[in-house]
Coordinates of C-alpha atoms and ligand atoms in Angstrom, one line a residue:
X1071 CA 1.3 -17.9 9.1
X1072 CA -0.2 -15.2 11.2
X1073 CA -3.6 -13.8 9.6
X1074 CA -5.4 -10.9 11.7
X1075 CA -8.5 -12.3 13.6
X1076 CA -11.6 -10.7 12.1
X1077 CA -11.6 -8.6 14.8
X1078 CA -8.9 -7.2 14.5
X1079 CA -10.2 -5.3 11.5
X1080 CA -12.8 -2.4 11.5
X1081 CA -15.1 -1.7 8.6
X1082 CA -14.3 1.9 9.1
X1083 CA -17.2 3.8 7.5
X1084 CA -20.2 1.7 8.6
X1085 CA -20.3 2.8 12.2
X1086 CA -18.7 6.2 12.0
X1087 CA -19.6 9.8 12.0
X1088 CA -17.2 9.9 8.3
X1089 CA -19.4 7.6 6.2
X1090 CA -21.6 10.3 5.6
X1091 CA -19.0 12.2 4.1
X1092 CA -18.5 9.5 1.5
X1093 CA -20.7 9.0 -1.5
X1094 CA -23.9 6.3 -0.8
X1095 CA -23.1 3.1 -1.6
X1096 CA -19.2 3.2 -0.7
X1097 CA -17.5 1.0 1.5
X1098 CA -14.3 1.2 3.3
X1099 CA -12.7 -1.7 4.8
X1100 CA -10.2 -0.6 6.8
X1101 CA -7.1 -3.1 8.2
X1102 CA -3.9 -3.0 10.0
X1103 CA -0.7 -1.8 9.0
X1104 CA 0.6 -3.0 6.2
X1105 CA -2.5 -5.0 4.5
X1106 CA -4.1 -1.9 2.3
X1107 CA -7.7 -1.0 2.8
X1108 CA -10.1 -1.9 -0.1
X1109 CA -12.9 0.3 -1.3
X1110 CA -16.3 -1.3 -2.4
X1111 CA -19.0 0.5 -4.6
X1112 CA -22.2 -0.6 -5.1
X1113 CA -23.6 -0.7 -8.3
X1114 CA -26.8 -2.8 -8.2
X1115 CA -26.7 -6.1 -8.5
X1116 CA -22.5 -5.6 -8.9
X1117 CA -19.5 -4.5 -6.9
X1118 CA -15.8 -2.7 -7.9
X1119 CA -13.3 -2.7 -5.2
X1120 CA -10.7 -0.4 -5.5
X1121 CA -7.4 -2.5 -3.7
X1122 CA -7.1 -6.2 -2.9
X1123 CA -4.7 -6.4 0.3
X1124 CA -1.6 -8.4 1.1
X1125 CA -1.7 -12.2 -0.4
X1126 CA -1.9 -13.9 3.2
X1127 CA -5.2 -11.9 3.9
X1128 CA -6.6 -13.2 0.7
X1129 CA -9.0 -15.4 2.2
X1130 CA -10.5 -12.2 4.8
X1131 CA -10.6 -10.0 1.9
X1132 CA -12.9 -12.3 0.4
X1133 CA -15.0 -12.6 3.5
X1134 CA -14.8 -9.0 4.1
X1135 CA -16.2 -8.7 1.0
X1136 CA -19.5 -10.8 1.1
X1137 CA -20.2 -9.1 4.1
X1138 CA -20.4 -5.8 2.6
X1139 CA -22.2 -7.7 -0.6
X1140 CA -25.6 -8.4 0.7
X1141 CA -25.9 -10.7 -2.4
X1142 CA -24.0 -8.4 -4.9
X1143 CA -21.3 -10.3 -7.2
X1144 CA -17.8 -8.6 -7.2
X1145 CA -17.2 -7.8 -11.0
X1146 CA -14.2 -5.1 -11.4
X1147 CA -11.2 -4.9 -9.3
X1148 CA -9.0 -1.5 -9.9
X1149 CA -5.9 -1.4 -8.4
X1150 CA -4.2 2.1 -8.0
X1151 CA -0.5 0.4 -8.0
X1152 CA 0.6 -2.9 -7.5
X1153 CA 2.8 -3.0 -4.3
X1154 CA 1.9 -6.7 -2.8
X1155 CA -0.2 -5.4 0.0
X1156 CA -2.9 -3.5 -2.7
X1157 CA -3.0 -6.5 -5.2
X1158 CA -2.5 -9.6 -3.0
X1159 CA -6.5 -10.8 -3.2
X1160 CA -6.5 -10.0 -6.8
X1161 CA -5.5 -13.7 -8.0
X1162 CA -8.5 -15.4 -5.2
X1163 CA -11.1 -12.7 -5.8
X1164 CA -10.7 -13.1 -10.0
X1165 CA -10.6 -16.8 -9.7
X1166 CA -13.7 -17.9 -11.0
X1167 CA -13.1 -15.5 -14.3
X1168 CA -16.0 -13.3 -14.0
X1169 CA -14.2 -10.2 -12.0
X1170 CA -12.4 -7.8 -14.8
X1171 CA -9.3 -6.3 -13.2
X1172 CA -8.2 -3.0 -13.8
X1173 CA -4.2 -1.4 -13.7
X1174 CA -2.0 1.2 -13.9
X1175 CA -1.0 1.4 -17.7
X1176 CA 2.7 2.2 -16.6
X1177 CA 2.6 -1.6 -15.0
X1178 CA 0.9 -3.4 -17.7
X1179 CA 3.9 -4.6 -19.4
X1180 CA 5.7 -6.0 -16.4
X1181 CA 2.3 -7.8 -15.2
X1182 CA 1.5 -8.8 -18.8
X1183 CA 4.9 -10.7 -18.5
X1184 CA 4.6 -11.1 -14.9
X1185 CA 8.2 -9.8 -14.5
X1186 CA 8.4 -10.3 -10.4
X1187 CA 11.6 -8.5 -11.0
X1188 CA 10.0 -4.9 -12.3
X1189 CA 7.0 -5.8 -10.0
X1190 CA 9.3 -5.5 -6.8
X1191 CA 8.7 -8.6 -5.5
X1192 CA 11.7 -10.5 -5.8
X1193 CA 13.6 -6.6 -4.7
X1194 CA 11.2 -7.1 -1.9
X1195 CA 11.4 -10.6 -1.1
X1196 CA 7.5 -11.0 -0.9
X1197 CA 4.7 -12.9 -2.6
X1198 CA 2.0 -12.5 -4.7
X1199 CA -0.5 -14.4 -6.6
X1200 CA -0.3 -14.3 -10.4
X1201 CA -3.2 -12.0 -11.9
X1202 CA -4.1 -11.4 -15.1
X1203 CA -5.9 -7.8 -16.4
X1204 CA -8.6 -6.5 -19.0
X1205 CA -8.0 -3.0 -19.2
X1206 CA -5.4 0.0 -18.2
X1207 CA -5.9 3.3 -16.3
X1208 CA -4.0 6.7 -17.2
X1209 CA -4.0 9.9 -15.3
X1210 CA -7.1 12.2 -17.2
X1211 CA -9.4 8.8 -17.2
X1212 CA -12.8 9.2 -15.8
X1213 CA -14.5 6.0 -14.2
X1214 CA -17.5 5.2 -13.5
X1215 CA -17.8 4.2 -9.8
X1216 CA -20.9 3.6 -7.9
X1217 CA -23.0 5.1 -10.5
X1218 CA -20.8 8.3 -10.2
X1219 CA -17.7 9.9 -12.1
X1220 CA -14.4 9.5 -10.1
X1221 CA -11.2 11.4 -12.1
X1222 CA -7.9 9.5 -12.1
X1223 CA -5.0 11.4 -11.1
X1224 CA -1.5 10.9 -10.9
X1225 CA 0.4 10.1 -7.7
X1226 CA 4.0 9.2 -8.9
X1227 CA 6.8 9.3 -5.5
X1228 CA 6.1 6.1 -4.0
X1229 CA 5.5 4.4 -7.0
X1230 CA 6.3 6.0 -10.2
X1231 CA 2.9 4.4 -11.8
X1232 CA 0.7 4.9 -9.1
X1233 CA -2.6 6.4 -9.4
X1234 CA -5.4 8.3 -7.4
X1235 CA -9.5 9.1 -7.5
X1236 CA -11.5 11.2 -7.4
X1237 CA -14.8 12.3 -6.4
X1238 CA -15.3 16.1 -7.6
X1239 CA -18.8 16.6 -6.8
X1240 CA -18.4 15.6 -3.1
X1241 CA -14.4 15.9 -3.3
X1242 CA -13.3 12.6 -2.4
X1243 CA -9.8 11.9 -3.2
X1244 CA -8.5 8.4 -2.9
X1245 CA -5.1 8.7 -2.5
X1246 CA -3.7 4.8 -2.3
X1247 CA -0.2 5.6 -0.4
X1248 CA 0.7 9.2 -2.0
X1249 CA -0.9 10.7 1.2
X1250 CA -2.2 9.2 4.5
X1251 CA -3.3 10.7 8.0
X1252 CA 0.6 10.8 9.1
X1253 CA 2.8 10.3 6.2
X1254 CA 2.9 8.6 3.2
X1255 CA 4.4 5.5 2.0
X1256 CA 8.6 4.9 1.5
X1257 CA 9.6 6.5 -1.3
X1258 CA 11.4 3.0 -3.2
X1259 CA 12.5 4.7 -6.0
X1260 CA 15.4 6.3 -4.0
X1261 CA 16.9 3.1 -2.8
X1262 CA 17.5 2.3 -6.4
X1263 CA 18.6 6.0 -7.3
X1264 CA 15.7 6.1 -9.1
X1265 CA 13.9 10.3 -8.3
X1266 CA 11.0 9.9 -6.1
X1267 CA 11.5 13.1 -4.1
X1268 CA 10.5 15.4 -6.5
X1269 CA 7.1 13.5 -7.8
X1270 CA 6.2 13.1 -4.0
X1271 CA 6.2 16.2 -4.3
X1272 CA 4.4 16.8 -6.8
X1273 CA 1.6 14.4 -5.4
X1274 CA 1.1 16.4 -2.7
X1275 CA 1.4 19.5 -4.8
X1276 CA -1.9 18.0 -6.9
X1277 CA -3.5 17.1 -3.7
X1278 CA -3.7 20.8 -2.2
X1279 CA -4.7 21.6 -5.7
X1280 CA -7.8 19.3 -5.5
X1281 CA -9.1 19.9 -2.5
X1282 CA -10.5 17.0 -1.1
X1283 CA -12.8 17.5 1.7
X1284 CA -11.9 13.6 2.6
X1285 CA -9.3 11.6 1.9
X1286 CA -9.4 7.7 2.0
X1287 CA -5.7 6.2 2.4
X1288 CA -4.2 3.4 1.3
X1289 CA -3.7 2.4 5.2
X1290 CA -5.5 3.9 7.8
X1291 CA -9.2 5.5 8.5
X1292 CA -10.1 7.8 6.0
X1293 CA -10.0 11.6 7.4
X1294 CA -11.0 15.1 6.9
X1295 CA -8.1 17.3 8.2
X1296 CA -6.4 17.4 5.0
X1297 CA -4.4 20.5 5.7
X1298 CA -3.2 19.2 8.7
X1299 CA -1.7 15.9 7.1
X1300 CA -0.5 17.4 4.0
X1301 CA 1.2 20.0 6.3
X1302 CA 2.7 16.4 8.2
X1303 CA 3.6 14.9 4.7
X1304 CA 5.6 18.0 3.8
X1305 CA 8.0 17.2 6.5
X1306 CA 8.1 14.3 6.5
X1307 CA 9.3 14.7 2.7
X1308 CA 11.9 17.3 3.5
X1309 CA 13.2 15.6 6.4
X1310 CA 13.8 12.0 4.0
X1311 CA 15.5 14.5 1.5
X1312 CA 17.7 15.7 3.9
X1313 CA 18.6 12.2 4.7
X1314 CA 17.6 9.6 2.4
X1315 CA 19.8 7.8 4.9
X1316 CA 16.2 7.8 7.0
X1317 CA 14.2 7.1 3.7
X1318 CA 16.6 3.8 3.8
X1319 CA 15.7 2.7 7.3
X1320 CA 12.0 2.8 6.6
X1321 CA 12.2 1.1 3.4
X1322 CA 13.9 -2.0 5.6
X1323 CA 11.3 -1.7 8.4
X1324 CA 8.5 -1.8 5.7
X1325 CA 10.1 -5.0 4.3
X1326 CA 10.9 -6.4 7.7
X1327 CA 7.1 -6.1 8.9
X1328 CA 5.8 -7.3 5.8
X1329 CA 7.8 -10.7 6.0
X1330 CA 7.1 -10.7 9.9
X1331 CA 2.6 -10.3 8.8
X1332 CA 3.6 -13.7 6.9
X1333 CA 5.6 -15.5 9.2
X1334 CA 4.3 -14.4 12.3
X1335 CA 7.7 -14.7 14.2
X1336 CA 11.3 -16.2 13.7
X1337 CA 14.5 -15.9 14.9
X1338 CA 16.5 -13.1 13.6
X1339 CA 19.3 -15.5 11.6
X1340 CA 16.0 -16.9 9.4
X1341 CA 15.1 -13.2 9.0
X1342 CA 18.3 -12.8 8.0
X1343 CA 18.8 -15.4 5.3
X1344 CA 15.6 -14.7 4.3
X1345 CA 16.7 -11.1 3.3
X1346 CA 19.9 -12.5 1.5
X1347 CA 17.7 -12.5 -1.7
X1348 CA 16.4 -9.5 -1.4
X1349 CA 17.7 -7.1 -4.2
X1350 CA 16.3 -3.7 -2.3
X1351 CA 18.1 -4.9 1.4
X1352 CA 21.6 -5.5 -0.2
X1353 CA 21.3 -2.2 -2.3
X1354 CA 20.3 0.1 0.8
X1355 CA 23.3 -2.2 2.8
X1356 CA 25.6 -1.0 0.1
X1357 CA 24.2 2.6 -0.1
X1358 CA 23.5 3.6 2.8
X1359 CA 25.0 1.3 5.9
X1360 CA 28.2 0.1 5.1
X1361 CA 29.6 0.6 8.2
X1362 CA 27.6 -2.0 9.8
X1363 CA 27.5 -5.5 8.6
X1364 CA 24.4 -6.9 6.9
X1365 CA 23.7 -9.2 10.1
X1366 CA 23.8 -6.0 12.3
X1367 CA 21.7 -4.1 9.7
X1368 CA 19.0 -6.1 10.1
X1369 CA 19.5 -6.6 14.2
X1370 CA 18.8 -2.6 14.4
X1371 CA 15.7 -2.8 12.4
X1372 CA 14.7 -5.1 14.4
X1373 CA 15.1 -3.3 17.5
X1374 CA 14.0 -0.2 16.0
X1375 CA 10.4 -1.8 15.1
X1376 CA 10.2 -3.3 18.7
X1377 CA 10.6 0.7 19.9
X1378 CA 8.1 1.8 17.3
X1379 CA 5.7 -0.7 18.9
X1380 CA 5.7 -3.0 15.5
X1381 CA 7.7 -6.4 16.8
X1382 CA 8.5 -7.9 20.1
X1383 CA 11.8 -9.6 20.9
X1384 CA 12.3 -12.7 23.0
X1385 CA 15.8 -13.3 23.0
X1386 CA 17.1 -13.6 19.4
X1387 CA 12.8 -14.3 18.1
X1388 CA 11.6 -11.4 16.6
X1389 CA 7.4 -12.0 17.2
X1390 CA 4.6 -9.2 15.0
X1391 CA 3.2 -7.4 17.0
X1392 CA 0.0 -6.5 14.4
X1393 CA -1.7 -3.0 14.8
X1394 CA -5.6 -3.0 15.8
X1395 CA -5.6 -6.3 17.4
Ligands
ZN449 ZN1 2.5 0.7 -1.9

């Protein structure tokens, strides 16, 4: 298993010019592709985090975590949806019972019966630690955070339940994967023929509403040029409806990486068979590549994540190349 080296991650805020754009008392850790950043708020002797990471980075989450503490317990964890890679320290983090975990109401049902099937992570072919929950979240909820009123907001395209804060008195939007610096996360619903398009849009619709004057991804260092990346996101959107073919390909790469984070490397036949039980590969095969064969599907992601600087190949082992290290 290949876990980032603690250097390899940044605690973005601490040290930079942006943490004085955030409210006192917030926290960002930031981490490489694919793991979602977490969000810490003081409030006295406690601590919410907003976002868990990927399961095989449960045990830096935690240590991320005490470093930000200073002696402060972790009591609330709110998750904005509950892809793998924001939930996967919920299960470690809420172990010894006194850490209340908070959801998306439109997920409660699926986690309440820990459906892995409507969770995506048998579509996905990842893992994830069983949690449990103690209260929902809707879009027109107001939360206290840090000793301060954050609005949640819908952010339906990437995930039809996921939500987003924010901070109106010093506009500071969290926007989980609906928006980041360049992009936004793969639009699943599509694969499935589910709409996704239109509430992406949407998302970003509500974003340029809000006017955030910072934004704190999902993935990535938080930022300020919002117009600039919404402007970015917009393309990006109307280029994947052009060709949801492209939508496709990025769904694949995302799940390709993700199993690559765990694994570290592996030849491309174990990637392969690995895959062969992955609902979401075999729907895009049929969908959208049935020219090629499912072997050769997966050879050209391959490839293409070597070129996008994500994998290395040596011979037929595919080896991650992880981001920030
Ligand atoms: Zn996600």
């Amino acid at each position: 298993m290949q876990v980032q080296s603690a250097s390899a991650v940044t605690l973005a805020k601490t040290a930079s010019a942006l943490q004085a754009a955030l409210p006192p008392g917030v926290h960002v850790l930031e981490r490489g592709w694919l793991s979602s950043n977490s969000v810490l708020f003081e409030e006295g002797e406690r601590l919410s985090a907003v976002d868990t990471g990927y399961v095989s980075h449960g045990r830096q989450t935690a240590a991320l975590i005490d470093r930000v503490a200073c002696g402060r317990r972790l009591t609330r964890i709110i998750n904005t949806h509950l892809h793998s890679d924001h939930v996967g320290g919920n299960a470690r983090l809420a172990r010894g019972g006194a850490v209340s975990i908070w959801i998306p109401a439109g997920a409660a049902d699926a986690v309440r019966a820990w459906d892995v099937e409507r969770l995506g992570y048998r579509a996905t072919a990842q893992r994830c630690a069983r949690f449990g929950f103690d209260g929902v979240l809707r879009a027109g909820d107001v939360l206290e955070l840090g000793g301060r009123p954050w609005q949640v907001h819908a952010g339906a395209g990437h995930d039809p339940h996921m939500l987003m804060l924010f901070e109106p008195q010093q506009r500071v939007l969290i926007t989980a994967d609906a928006l980041w610096e360049d992009g936004f996360g793969a639009i699943f619903p599509e694969i499935a023929g589910e709409p996704g398009f239109v509430e992406q849009r949407r998302s970003l619709d509500w974003i340029n509403r809000l006017e955030p004057s910072l934004v704190i991804p999902g993935h990535g260092a938080p930022f300020i040029e919002i117009g600039a990346a919404l402007q970015r996101a917009y393309q990006r959107l109307a280029a994947l409806e052009s060709s949801p073919q492209r939508n496709a390909r990025h769904v694949l790469k995302v799940l390709v990486k993700f199993w690559l984070l765990q694994v570290g490397q592996a030849p491309i036949g174990r990637l392969i068979e690995h895959f062969s039980r992955a609902r979401y590969a075999r729907v895009i095969h049929q969908r959208y590549f049935p020219g090629l064969t499912y072997d050769q599907m997966f050879e050209q992601t391959a490839r293409q994540l070597c070129h996008s600087g994500a994998a290395a190949l040596d011979g037929s082992l595919l080896i991650d190349v992880s981001r920030n290290a």
